[in-house]
Tab-separated table of C-alpha atoms in Angstrom:
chain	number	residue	atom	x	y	z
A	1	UNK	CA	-1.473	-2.382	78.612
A	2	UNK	CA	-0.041	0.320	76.317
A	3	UNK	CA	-0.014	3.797	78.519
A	4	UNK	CA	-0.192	5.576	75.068
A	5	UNK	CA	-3.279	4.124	74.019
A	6	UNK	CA	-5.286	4.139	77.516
A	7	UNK	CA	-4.574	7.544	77.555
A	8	UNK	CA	-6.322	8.100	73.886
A	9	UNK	CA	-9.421	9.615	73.610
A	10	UNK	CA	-12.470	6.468	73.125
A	11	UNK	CA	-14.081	7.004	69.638
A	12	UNK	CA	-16.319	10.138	69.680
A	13	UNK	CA	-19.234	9.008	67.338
A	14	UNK	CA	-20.655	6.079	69.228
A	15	UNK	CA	-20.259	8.402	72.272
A	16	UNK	CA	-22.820	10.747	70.661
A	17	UNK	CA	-24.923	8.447	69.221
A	18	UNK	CA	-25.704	7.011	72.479
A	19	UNK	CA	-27.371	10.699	73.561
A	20	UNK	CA	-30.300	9.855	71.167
A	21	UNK	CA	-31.362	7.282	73.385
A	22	UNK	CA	-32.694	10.062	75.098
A	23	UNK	CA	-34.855	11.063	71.998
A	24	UNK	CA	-38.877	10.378	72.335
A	25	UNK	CA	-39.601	11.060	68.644
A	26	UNK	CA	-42.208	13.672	68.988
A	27	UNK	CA	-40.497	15.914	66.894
A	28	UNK	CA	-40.090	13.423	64.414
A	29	UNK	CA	-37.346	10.952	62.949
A	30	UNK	CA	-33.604	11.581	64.394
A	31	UNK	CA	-31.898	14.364	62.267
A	32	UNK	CA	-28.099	12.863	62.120
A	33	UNK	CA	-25.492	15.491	61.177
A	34	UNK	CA	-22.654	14.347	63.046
A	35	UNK	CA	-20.833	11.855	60.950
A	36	UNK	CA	-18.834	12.634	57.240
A	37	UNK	CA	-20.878	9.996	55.470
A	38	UNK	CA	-21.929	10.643	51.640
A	39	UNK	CA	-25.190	11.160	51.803
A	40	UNK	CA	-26.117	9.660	48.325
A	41	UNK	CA	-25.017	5.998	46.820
A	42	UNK	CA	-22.865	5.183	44.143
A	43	UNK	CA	-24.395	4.837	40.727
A	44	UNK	CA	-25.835	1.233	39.935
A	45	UNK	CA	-23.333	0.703	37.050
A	46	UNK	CA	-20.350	1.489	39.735
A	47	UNK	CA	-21.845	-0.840	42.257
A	48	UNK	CA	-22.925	-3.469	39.366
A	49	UNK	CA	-19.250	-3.409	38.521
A	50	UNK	CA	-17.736	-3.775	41.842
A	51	UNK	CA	-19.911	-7.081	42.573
A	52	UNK	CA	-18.252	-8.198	39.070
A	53	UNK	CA	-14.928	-7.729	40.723
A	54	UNK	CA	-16.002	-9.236	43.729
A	55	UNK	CA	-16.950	-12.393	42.028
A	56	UNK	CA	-13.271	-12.929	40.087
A	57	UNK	CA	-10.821	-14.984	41.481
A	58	UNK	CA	-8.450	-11.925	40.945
A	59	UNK	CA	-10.237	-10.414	44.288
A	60	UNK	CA	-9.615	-13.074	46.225
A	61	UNK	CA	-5.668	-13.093	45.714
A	62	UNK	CA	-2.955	-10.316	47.445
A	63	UNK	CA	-2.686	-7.351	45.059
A	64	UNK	CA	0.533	-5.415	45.790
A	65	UNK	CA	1.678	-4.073	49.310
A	66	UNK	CA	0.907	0.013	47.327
A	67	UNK	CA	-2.039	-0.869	45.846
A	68	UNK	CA	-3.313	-2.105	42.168
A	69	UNK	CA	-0.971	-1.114	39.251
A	70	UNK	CA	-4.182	0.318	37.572
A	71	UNK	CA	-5.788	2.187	40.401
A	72	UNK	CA	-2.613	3.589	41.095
A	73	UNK	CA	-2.062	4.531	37.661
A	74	UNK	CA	-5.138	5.767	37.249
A	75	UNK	CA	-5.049	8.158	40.347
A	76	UNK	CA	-1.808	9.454	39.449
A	77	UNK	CA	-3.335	10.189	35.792
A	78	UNK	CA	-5.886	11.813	37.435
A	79	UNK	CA	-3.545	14.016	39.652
A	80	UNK	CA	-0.885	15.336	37.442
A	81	UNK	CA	-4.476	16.128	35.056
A	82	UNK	CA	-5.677	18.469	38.492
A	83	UNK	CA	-2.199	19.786	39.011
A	84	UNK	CA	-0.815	19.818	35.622
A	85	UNK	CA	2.369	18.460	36.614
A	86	UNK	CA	3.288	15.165	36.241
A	87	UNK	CA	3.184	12.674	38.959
A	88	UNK	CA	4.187	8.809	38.743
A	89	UNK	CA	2.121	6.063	39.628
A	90	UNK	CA	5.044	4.685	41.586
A	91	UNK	CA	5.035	7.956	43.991
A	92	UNK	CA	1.237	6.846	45.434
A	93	UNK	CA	0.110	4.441	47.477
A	94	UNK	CA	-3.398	3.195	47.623
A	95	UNK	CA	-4.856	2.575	51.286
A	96	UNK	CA	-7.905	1.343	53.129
A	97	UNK	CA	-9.103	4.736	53.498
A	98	UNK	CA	-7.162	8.293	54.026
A	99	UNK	CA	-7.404	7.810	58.100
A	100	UNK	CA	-5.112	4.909	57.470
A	101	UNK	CA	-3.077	6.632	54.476
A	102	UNK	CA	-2.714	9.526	57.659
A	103	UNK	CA	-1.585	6.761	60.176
A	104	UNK	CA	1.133	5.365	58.157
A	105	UNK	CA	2.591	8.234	56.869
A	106	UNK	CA	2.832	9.688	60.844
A	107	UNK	CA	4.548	6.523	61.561
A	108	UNK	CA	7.145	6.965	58.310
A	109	UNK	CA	8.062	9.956	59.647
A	110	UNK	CA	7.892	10.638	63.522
A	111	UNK	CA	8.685	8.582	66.656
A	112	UNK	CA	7.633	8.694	70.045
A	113	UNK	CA	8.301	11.293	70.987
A	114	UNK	CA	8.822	13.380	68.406
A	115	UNK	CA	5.973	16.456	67.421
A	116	UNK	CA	3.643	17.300	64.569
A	117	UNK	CA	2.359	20.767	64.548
A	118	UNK	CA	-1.657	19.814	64.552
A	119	UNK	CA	-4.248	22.849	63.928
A	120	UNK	CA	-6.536	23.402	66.384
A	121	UNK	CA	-10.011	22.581	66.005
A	122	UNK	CA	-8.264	19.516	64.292
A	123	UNK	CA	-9.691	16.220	63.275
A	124	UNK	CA	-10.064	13.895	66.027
A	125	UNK	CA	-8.921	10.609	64.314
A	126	UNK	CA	-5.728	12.862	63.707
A	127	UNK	CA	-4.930	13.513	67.388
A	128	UNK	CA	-5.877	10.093	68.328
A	129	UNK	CA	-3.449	8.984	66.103
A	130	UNK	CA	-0.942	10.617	67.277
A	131	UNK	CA	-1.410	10.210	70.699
A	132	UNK	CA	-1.446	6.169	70.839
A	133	UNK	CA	1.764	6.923	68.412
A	134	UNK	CA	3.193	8.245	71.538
A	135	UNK	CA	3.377	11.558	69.561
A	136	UNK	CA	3.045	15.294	70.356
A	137	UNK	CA	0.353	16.788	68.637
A	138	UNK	CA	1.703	20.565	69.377
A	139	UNK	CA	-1.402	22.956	68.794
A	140	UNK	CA	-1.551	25.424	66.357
A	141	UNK	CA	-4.627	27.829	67.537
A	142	UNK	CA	-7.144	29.108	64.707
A	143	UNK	CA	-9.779	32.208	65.365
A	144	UNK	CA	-12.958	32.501	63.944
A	145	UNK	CA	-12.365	36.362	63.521
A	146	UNK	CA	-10.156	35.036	60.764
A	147	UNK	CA	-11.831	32.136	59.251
A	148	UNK	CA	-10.141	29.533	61.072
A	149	UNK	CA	-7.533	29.655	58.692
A	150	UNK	CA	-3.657	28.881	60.235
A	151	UNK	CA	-1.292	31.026	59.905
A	152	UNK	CA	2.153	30.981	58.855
A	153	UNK	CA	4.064	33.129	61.238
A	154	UNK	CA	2.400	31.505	64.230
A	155	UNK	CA	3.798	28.373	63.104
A	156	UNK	CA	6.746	29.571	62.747
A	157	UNK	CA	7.208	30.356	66.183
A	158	UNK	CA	5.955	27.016	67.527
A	159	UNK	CA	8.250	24.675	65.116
A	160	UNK	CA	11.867	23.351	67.191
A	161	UNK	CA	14.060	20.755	66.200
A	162	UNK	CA	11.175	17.740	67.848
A	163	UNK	CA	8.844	18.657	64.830
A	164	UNK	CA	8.780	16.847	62.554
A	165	UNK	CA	5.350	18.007	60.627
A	166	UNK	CA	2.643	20.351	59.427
A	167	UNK	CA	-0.687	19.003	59.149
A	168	UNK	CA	-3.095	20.877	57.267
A	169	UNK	CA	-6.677	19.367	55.962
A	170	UNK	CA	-8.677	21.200	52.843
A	171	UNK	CA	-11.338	21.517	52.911
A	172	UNK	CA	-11.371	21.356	57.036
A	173	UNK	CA	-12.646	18.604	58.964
A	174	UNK	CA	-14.840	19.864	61.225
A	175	UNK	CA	-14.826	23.900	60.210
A	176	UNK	CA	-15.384	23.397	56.545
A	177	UNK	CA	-12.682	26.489	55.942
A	178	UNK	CA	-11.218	25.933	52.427
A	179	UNK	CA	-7.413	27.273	52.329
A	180	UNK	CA	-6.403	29.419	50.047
A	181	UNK	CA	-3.698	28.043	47.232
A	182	UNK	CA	-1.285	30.860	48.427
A	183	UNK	CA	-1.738	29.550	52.344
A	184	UNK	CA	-0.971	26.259	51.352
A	185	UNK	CA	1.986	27.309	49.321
A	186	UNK	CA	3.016	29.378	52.120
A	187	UNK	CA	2.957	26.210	54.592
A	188	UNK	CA	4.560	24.375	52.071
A	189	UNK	CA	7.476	27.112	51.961
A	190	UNK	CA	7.854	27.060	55.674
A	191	UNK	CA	8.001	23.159	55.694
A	192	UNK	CA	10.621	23.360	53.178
A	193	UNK	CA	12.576	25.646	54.799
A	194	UNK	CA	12.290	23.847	58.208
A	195	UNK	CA	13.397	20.893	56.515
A	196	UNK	CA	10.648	18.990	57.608
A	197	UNK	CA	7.215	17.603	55.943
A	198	UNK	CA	3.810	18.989	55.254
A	199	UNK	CA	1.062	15.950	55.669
A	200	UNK	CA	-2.008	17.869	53.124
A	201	UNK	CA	-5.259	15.673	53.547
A	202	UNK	CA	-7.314	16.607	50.757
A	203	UNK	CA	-9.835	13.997	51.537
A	204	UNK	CA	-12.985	16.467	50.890
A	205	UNK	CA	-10.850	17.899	47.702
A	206	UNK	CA	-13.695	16.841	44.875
A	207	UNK	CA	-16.494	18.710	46.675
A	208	UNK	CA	-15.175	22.060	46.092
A	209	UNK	CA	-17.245	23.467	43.720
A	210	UNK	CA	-14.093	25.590	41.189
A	211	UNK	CA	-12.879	22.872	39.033
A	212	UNK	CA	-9.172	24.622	39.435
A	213	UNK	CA	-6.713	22.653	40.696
A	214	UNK	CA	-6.719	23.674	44.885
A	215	UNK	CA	-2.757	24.669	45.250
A	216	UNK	CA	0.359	24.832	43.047
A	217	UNK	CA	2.641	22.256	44.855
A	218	UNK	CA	3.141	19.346	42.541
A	219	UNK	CA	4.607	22.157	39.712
A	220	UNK	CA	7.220	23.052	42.571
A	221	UNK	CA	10.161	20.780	42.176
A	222	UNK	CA	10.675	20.550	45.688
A	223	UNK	CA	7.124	18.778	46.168
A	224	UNK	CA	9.220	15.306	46.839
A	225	UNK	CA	11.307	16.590	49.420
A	226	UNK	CA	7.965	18.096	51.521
A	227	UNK	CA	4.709	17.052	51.004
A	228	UNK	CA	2.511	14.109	51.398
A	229	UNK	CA	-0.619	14.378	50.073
A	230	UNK	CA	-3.581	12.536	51.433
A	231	UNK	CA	-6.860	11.543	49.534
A	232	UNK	CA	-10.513	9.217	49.949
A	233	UNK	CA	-11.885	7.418	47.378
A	234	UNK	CA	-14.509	6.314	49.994
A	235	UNK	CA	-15.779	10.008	50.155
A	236	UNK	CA	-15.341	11.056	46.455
A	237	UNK	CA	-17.233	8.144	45.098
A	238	UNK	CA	-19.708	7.328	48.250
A	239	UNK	CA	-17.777	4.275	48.763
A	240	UNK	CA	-16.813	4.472	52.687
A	241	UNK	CA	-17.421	0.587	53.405
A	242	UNK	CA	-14.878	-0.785	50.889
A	243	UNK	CA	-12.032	1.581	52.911
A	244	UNK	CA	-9.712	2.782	49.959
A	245	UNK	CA	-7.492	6.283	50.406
A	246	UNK	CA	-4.402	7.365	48.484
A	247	UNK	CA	-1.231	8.968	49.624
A	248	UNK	CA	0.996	10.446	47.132
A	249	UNK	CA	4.983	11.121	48.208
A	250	UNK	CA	7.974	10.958	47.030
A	251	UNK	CA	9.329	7.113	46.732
A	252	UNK	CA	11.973	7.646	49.443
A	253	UNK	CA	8.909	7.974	51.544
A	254	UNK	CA	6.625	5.388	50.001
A	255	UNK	CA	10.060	3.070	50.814
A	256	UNK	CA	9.571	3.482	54.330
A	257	UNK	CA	5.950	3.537	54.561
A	258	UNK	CA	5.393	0.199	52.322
A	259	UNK	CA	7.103	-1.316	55.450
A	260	UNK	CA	4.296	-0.297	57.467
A	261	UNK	CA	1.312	-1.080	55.068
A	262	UNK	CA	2.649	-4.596	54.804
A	263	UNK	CA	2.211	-5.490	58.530
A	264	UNK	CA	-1.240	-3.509	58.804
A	265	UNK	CA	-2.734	-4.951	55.767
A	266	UNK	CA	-0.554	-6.891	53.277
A	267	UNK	CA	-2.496	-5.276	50.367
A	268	UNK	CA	-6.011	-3.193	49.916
A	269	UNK	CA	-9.179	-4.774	49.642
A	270	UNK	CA	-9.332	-5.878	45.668
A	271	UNK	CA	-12.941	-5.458	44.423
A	272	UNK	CA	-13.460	-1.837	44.735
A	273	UNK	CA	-9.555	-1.160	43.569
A	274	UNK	CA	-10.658	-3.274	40.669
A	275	UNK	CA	-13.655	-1.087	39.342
A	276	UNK	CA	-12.548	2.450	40.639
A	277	UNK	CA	-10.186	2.957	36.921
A	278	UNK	CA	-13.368	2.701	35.517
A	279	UNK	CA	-15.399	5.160	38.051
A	280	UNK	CA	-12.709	7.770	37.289
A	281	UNK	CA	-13.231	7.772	33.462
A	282	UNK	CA	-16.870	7.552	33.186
A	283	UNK	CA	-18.428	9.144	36.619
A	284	UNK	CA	-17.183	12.902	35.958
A	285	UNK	CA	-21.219	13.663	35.667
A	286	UNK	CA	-22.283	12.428	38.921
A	287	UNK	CA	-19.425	13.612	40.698
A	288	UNK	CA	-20.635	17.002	39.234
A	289	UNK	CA	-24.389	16.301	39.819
A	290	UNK	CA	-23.091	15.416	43.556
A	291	UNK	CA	-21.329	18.610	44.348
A	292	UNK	CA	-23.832	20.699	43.114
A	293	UNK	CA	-26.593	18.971	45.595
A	294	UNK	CA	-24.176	19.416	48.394
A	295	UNK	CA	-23.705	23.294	47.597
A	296	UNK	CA	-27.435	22.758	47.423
A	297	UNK	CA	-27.596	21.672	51.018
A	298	UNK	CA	-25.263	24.458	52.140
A	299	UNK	CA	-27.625	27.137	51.293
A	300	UNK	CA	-30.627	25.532	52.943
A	301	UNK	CA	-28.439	25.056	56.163
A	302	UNK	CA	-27.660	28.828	55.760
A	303	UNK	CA	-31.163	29.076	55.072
A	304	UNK	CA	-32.491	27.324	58.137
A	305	UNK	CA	-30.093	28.821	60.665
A	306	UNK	CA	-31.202	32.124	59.311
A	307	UNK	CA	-34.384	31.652	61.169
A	308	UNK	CA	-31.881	31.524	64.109
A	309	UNK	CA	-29.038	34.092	64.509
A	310	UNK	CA	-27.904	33.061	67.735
A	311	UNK	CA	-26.966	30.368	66.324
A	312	UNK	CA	-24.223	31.804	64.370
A	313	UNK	CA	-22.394	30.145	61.316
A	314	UNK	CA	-18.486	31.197	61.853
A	315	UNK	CA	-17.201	28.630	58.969
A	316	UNK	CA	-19.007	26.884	56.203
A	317	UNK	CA	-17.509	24.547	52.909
A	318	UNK	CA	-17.426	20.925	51.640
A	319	UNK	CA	-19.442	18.513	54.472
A	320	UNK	CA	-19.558	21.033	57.165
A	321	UNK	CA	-20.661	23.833	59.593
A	322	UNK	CA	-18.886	24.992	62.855
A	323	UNK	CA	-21.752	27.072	64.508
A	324	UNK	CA	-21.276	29.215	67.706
A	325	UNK	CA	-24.083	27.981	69.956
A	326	UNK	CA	-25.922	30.721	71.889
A	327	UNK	CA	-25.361	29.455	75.554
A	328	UNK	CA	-21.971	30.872	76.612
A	329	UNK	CA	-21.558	29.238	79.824
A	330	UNK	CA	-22.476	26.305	78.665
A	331	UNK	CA	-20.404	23.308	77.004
A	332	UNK	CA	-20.749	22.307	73.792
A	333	UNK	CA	-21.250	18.605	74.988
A	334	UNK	CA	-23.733	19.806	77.228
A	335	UNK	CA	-25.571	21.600	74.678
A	336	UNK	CA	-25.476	18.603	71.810
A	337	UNK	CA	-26.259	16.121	74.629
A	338	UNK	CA	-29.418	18.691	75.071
A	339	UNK	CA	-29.982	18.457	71.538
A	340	UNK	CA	-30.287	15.301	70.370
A	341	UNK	CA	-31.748	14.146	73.450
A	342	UNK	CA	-34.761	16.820	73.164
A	343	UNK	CA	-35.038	17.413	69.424
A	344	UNK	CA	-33.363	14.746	67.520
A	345	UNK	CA	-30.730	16.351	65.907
A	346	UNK	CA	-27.359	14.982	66.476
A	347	UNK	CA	-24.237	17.094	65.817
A	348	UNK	CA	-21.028	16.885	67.373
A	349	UNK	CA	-19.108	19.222	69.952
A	350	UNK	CA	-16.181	21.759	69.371
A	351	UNK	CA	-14.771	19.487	72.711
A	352	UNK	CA	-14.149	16.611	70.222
A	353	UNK	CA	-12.095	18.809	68.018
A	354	UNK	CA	-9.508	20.254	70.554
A	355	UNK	CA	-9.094	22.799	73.350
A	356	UNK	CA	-10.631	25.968	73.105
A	357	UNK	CA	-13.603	24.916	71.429
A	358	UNK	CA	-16.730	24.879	73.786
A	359	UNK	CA	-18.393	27.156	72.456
A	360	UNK	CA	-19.098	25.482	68.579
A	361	UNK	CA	-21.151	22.470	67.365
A	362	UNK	CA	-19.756	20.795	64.076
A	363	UNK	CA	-23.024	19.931	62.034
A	364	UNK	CA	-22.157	17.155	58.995
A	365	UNK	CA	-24.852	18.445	56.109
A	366	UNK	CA	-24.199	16.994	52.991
A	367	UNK	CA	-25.221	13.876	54.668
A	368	UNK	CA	-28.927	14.625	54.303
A	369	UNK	CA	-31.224	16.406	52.104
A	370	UNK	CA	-32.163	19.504	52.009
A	371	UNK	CA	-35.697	18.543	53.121
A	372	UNK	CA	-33.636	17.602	55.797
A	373	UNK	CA	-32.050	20.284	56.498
A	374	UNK	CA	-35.454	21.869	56.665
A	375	UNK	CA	-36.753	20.565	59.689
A	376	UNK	CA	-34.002	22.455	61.767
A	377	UNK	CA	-35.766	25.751	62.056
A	378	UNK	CA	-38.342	23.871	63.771
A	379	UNK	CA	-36.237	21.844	65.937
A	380	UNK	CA	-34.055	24.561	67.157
A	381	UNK	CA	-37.094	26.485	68.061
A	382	UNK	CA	-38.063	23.539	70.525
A	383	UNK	CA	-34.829	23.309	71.415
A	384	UNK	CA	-35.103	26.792	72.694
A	385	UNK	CA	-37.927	26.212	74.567
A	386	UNK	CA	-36.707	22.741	76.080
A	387	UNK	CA	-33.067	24.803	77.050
A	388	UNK	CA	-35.143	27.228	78.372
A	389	UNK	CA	-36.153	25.368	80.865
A	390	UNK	CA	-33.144	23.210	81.916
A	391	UNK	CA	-31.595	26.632	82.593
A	392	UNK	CA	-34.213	27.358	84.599
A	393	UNK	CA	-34.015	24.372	86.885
């Protein structure tokens, strides 16, 4: 067996799920805020469209190794629109989903071995990665006094010759901390001057409610040399099942990581690549109807955890909240074990996201309504109760 991957983490999700079984309803149905899902479906047109593509016997053949001319195209269109600098369809390559656009562009550019400077709460599916890879994930500690935002000179100091990447994700997966443009140009800066790359997964980019483009990079000439940027389709347009990301590099990189896209999945699945051209020119409304719900359910979870300061929100943006739970000398698994199994509400612990962490839940809103979202005042005050008297056994 591969030592590497024994000794990576098992998939977190199913291991929470499995503390509802614990759940006797009373309270009412399950409250799930643990998983990044979109919490709305597609349009009907979008889906209508898709099961056309699905249905042509151009979906059943290989597409290209990067993706669809069209999509790719298309995306790139889109991009150097956002950025106002041009990018080429022929520097992105379309994937089955960012967590795989992240996974081959770790293997383009580090070995066993090697390092990538990983923030710390990170994403989970990013130190997995890197871990059956064989790869350090060297961490990069972030304070809530400051927003959990990295900073520059403390990466700085951990960077050596064995590193051979900064990872940042914007809006964060799990804190929800949006960077500002002049952090990420400042990371970008320190990359460039390190000679190494900075990995940017944008994935929850389109839910950030300014219409501005998020950074300055691709207007820097010296994009190609440092950055790969990282995006989901699945996310922006509620399409998670069909498993399409983008990764946008220079086409030195793309070179290298075309090799690895060809072994893991000769080409992206067709149908959805087929239709998404035409979900980018004619879904601007409901991607703007969608964002506003999710700032929507933002305020009522600010709203509900009013009713609760001890439960205290340190970060909030895009899909999520990284709350400081009020017990301490407790764990956080402890405590959303507790939860879900007494109150049906399922969020996930800081544990999952790194060392350090204990003392946070991440809670996944925009993944329910705000009706939702309502019902945790209630909950958490039975959850009180309920802790209440664990402790005191």
């Amino acid at each position: 067996m591969n030592l590497n991957l024994i000794d990576t983490a098992t998939p977190p999700i199913p291991e929470a799920t499995d503390w509802l079984s614990a759940y006797d309803g009373r309270l009412g149905p399950v409250l799930n805020l643990s998983q990044a899902v979109p919490g709305d479906p597609p349009p009907l047109v979008f889906l209508e469209k898709i099961g056309l593509a699905a249905g042509t016997t151009e979906a059943t053949q290989y597409g290209d190794i990067f993706g669809d001319d069209r999509l790719r195209t298309a995306y790139a269109a889109n991009c150097s629109s956002l950025f106002k600098a041009p990018i080429d369809f022929e520097e992105v390559a379309i994937t089955a989903g960012c967590n795989q656009a992240f996974f081959v562009s770790i293997m383009a550019l580090a070995a066993a071995g090697d390092a990538i400077l990983l923030p710390v709460p990170w994403y989970f599916n990013h130190k997995m990665t890197l871990d059956m890879l064989g790869i350090e994930a060297r961490p990069l500690p972030l304070h809530a006094e400051n927003g959990f935002l990295p900073d520059v000179q403390d990466a700085a100091e951990l960077i050596d010759n064995s590193v051979k990447a900064i990872v940042l994700v914007t809006p964060n997966n799990p804190t929800g901390a949006v960077y500002p443009s002049g952090l990420i140009e400042a990371f970008f800066n320190l990359a460039h001057e390190k000679g190494i790359k900075l990995i940017l997964d944008e994935t929850y980019r389109d839910f950030l409610i300014d219409d501005a483009a998020p950074h300055g990079l691709f207007k820097d000439r010296r994009w190609q040399d440092t950055l790969v940027s990282l995006y989901s389709f699945s996310k922006s347009y509620a399409i998670p099942g069909h498993r399409l990301g983008a990764l946008t590099a220079s086409r030195k990189v793309l070179r290298e990581v075309g090799k690895i896209l060809d072994c893991v999945q000769i080409c992206p699945a067709r149908a959805a690549q087929i239709s998404l051209p035409w979900a980018m020119a004619n879904l601007g409304d409901w991607r703007a109807e969608i964002n506003a719900q999710i700032a929507e359910r933002a305020a009522a979870f600010r709203k509900a955890l009013a009713h609760h300061p001890a439960w205290k929100i340190e970060q909030i943006g895009a899909y999520f909240a990284y709350v400081r739970h009020p017990f301490p000398d407790v764990s956080g698994a402890r405590v959303a074990e507790w939860l879900a199994g007494s109150c049906g509400v399922l969020a996930l612990p800081g544990s999952y996201f790194g060392p350090g962490q204990d003392q946070y839940l991440r809670f996944a809103f925009a993944n329910v309504s705000c009706r939702t979202i309502e019902q945790l005042p209630t909950r958490l005050e039975a959850f009180s109760h309920a802790a209440s008297a664990t402790c005191a056994n």
